Coordinates of C-alpha atoms and ligand atoms in Angstrom, one line a residue:
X1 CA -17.7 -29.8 -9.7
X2 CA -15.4 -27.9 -12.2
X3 CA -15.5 -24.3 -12.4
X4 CA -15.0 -22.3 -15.6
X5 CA -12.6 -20.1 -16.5
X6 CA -11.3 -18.0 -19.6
X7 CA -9.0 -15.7 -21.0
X8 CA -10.0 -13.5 -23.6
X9 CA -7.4 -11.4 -26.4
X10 CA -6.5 -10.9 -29.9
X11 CA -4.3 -13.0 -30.0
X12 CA -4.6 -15.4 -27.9
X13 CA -3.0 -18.6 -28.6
X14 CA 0.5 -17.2 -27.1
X15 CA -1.1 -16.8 -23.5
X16 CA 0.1 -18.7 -21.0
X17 CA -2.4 -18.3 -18.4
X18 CA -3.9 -22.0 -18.7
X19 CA -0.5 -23.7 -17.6
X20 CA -0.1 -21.0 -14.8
X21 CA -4.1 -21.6 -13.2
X22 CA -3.6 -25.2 -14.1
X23 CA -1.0 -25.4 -12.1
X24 CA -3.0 -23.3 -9.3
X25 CA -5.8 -25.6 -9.2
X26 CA -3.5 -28.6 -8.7
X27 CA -2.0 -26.7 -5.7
X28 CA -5.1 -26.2 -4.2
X29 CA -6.9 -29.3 -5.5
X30 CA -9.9 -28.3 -7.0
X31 CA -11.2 -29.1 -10.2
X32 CA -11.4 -26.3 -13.1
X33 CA -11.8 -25.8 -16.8
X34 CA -9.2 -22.4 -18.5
X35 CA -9.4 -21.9 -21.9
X36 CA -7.8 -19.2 -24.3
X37 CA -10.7 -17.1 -26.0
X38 CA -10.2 -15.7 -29.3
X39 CA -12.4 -12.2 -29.5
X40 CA -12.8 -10.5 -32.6
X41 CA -11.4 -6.9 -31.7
X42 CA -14.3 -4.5 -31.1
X43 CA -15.9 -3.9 -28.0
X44 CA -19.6 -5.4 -29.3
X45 CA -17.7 -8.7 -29.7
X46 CA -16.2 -8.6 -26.1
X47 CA -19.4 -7.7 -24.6
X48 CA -21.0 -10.7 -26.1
X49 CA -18.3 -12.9 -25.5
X50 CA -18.5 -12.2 -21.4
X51 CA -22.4 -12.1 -21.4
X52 CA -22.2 -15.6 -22.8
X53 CA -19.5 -16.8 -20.8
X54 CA -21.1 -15.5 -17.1
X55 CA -24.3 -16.5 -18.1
X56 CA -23.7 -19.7 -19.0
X57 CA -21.8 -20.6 -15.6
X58 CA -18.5 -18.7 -16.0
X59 CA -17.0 -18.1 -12.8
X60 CA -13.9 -15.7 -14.0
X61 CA -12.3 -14.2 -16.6
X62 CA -8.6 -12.5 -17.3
X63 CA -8.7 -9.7 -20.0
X64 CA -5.5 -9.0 -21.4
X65 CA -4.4 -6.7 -25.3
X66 CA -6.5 -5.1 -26.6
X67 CA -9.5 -5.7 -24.4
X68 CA -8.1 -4.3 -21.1
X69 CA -9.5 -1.0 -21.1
X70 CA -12.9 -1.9 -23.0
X71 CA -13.2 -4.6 -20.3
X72 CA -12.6 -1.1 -18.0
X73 CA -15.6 0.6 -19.8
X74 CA -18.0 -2.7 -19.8
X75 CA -17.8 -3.0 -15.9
X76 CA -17.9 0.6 -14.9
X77 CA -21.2 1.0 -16.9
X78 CA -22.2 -2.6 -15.0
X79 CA -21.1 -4.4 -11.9
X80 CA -18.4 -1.7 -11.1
X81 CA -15.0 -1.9 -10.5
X82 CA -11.9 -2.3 -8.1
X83 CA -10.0 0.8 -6.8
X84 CA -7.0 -0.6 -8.5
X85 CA -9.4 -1.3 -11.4
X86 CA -10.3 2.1 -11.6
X87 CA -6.9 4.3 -10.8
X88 CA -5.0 2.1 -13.9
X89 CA -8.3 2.9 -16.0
X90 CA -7.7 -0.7 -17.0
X91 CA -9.3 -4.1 -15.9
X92 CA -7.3 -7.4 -15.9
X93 CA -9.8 -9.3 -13.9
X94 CA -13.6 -10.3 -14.6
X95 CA -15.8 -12.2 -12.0
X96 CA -19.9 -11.4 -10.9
X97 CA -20.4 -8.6 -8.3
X98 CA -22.4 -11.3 -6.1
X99 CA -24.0 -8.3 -3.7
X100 CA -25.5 -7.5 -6.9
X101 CA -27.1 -10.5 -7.8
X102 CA -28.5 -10.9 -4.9
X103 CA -30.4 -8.2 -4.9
X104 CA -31.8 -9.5 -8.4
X105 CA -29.7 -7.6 -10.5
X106 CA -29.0 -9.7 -14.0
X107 CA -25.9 -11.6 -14.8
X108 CA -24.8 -9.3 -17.4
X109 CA -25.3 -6.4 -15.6
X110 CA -23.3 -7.8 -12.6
X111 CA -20.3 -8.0 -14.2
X112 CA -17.3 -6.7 -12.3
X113 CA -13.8 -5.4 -12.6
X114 CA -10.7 -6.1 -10.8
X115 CA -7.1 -5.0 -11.5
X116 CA -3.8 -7.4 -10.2
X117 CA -0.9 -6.3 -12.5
X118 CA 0.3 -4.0 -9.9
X119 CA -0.2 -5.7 -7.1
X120 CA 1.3 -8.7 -8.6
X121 CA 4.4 -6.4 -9.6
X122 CA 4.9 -5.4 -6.1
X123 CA 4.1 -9.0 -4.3
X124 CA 6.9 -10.3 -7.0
X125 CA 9.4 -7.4 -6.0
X126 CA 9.0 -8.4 -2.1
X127 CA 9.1 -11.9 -2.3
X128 CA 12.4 -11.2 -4.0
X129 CA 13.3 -9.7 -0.9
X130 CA 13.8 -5.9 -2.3
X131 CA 12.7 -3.5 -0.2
X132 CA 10.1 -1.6 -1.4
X133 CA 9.3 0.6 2.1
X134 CA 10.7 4.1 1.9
X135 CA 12.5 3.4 -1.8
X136 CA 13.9 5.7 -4.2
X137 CA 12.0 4.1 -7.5
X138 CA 12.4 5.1 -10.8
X139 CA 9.7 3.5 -13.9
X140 CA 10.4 3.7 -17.6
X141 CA 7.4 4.0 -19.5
X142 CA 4.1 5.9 -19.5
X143 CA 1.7 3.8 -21.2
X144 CA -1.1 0.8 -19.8
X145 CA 1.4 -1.2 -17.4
X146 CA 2.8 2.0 -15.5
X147 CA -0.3 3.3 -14.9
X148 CA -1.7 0.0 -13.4
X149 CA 1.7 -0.3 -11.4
X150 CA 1.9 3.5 -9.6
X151 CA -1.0 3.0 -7.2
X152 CA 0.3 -0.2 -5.9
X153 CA 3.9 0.8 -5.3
X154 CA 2.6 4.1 -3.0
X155 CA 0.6 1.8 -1.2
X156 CA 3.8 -0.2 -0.2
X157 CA 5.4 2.4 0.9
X158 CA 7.7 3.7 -1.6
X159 CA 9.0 7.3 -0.3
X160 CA 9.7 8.8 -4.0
X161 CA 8.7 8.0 -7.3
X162 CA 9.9 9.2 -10.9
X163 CA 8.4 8.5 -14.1
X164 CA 10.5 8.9 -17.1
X165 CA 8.8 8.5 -20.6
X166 CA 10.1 9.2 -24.2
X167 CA 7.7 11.7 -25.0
X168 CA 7.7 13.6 -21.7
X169 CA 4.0 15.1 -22.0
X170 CA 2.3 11.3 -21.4
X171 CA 4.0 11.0 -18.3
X172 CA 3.4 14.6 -17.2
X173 CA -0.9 13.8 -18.2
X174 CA -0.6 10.4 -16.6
X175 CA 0.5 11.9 -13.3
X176 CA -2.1 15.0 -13.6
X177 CA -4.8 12.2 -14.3
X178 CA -3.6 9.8 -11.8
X179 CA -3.9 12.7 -9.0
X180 CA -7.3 12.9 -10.0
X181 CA -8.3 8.9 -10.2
X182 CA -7.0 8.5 -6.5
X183 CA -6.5 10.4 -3.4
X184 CA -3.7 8.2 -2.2
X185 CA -1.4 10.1 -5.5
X186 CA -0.9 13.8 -5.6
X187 CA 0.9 15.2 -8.0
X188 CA 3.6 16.7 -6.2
X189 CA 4.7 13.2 -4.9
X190 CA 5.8 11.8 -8.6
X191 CA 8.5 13.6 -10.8
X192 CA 9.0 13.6 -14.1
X193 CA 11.7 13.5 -16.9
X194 CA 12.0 12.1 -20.8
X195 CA 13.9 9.1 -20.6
X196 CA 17.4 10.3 -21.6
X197 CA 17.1 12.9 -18.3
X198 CA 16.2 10.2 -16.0
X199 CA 20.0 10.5 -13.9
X200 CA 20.9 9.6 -10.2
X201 CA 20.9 6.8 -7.7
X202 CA 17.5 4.8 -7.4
X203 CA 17.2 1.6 -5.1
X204 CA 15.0 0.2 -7.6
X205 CA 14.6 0.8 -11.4
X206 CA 11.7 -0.6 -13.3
X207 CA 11.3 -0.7 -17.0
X208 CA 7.8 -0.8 -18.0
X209 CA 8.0 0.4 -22.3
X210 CA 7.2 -1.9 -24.7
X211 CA 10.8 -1.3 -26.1
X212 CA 11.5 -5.3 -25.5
X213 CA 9.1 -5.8 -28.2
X214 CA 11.3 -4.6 -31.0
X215 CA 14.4 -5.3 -30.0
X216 CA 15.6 -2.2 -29.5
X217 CA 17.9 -0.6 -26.8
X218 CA 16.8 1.9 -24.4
X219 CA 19.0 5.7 -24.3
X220 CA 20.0 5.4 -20.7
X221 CA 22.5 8.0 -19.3
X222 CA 25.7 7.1 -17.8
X223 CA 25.1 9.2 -14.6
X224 CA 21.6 6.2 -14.0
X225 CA 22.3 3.9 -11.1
X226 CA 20.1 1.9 -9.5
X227 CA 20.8 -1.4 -6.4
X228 CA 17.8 -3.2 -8.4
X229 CA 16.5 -3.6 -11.8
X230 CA 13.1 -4.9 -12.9
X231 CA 12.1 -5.4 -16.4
X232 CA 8.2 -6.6 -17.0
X233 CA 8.9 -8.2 -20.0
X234 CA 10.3 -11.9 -20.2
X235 CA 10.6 -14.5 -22.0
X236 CA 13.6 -13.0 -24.1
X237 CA 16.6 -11.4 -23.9
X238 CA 16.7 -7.8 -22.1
X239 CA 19.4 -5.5 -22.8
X240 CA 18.0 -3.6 -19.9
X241 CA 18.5 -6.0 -17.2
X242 CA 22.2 -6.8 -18.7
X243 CA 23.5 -3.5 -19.2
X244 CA 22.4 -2.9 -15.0
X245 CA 23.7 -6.0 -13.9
X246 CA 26.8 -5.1 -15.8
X247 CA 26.5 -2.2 -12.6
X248 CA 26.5 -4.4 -10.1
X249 CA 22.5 -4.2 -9.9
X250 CA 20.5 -7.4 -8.9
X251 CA 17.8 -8.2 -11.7
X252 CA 14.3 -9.9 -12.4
X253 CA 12.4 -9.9 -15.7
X254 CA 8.6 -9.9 -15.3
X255 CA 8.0 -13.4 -15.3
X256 CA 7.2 -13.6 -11.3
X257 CA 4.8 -10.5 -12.2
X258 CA 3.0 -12.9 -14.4
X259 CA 2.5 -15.5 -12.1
X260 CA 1.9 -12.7 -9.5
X261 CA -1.4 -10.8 -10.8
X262 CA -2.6 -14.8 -12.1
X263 CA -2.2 -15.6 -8.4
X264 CA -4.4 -12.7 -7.2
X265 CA -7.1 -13.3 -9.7
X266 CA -7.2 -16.9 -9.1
X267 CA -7.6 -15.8 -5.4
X268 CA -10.2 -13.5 -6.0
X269 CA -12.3 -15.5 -7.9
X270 CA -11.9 -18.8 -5.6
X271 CA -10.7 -17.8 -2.1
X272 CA -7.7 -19.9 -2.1
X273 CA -4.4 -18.7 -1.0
X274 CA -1.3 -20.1 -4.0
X275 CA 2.4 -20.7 -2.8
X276 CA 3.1 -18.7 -5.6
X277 CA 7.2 -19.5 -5.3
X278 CA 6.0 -23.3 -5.4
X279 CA 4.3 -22.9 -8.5
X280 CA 7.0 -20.8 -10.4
X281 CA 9.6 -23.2 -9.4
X282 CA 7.0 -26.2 -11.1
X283 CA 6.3 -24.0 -14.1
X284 CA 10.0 -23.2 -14.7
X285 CA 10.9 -27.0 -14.5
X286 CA 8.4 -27.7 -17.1
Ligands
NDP301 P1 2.0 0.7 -24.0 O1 2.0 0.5 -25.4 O2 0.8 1.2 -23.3 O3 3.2 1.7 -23.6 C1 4.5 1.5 -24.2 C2 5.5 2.4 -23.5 O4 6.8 2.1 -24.0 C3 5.3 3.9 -23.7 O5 5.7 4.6 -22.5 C4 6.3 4.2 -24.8 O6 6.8 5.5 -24.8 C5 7.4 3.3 -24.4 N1 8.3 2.9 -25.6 C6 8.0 2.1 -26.6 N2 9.0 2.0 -27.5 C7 10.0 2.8 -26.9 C8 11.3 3.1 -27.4 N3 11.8 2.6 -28.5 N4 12.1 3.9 -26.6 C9 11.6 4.4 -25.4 N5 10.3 4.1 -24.9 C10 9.6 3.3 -25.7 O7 2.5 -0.7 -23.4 P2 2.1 -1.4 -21.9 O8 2.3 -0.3 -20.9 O9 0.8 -2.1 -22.0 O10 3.2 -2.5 -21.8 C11 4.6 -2.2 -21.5 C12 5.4 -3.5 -21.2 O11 5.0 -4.1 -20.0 C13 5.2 -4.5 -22.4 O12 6.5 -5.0 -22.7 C14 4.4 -5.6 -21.7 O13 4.7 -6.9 -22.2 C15 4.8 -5.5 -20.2 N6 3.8 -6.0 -19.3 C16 4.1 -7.1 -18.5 C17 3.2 -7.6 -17.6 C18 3.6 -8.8 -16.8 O14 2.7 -9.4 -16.2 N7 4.9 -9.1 -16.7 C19 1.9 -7.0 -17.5 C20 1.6 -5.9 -18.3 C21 2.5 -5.4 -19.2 P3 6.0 6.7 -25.6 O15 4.9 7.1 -24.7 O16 7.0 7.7 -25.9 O17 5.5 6.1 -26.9

């Protein structure tokens, strides 16, 4: 029997999430159906479009711009959500909340949300062999893909954390509401700084702004070291990886992130386990 799955954004026709569970089903050998889904950008529209798809058989859905935190909204007022769902106020990950339907709640109400950016971030980062336990980790960026990333990284056992953001006040609220969202974060366990402060010797440094986007560089100062270097972007070039590497750092772009959180939706929805190395390897060759 083939199971159906979709992901839905504005746009769309860029993702490449049907190659990567594609490839995931082959792995695993079962039989399934992932389409892109165009949504028109309001939440009414997004609504209807995952009504229709769970009702008529859907098994699982990925979310990604702009729907990620109306997807957040949708599920909290329905079939709940995931602790990691709800500390990055964001939902990547839509399947049914099956205790619910079993106790005769509708489809539409039963929808539930799920959140494996971080996770797939930090089960990227260790199957690159860098170690995460009791690191010094620095993130760039305050917006949607740090917030989703923070929880994640203190649960593997990262013993210090700054977040440096252009405008300093986001990451200051972000940590303020993150303290609140979960009681694994306190406040006095992240530090903050604007971007051009961020100074001193990290084992890893992770750049999570959208700066890749427009091509411009980030203001990094010259007394910032870091052993690692992570970008989540990919797919072009990044000045931030270079000008660490040109350091001596070791570097990833975000590519293995990708493949990470598809991995643990994929999992969450069907129960199987990927090789998730094997599969990058087969993607990259493609
Ligand atoms: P947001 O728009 O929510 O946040 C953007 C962040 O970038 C803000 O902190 C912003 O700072 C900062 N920024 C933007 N331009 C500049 C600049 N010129 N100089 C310094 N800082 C800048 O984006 P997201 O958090 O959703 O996404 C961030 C990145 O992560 C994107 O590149 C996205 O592609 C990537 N990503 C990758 C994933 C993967 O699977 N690999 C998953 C999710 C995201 P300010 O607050 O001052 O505006």
């Amino acid at each position: 029997m083939t199971q159906h799955f979709i992901v839905i954004g504005n746009p769309i026709a860029h993702s490449k999430s049907p190659e990567i569970h594609t490839q995931f089903a082959a792995q695993v050998g079962i039989n399934i159906s992932y389409q892109r889904q165009y949504c028109p950008d309001d939440a009414a529209g997004f609504t209807a479009v995952i009504e229709a798809f769970f009702q008529g058989g859907g098994v699982g859905a990925n979310v990604t711009v702009p729907f990620k935190q109306v997807a957040y909204d949708c599920c909290a007022a329905r079939g709940g959500l995931s602790e990691h769902a709800k500390v990055a106020g964001a939902v990547n990950t839509l399947l049914l909340n099956k205790a619910l339907l079993k106790s005769g709640t509708p489809i539409a109400e039963a929808i539930y949300g799920d959140n494996t950016d971080g996770q797939g971030l930090v089960n990227h980062i260790t199957s690159l062999g860098w170690p995460l336990k009791d690191a010094r980790v620095a993130i760039i960026g305050a917006g949607g893909a740090a917030r989703g990333v923070i929880l994640p990284l203190i649960e593997a056992g990262i013993a210090e954390l700054t977040l440096a953001n252009r405008t300093l006040s986001k990451a200051i609220n972000l940590v303020a509401e993150l303290s609140v969202a979960s009681e694994t974060i306190n406040d006095q366990q992240i530090k903050t700084c604007s971007t051009e402060a961020l100074s001193g010797d990290f084992d890893i440094i992770i750049n999570a702004t959208s700066i890749g986007l427009s091509g411009d560089t980030l203001l990094l100062s010259d007394e910032l070291s870091g052993h690692y270097a992570y970008d989540m972007m990919y797919g072009r070039e990044l000045p931030f990886l270079q000008h660490f590497a040109e350091r001596g750092a070791q570097t990833s772009d975000g590519y293995g992130m990708l493949i990470g959180q598809a991995a643990l939706s994929f999992e969450c929805w069907t129960g199987h386990t990927i090789d998730v190395v094997k599969v990058t390897k087969t993607l990259q060759a493609l």
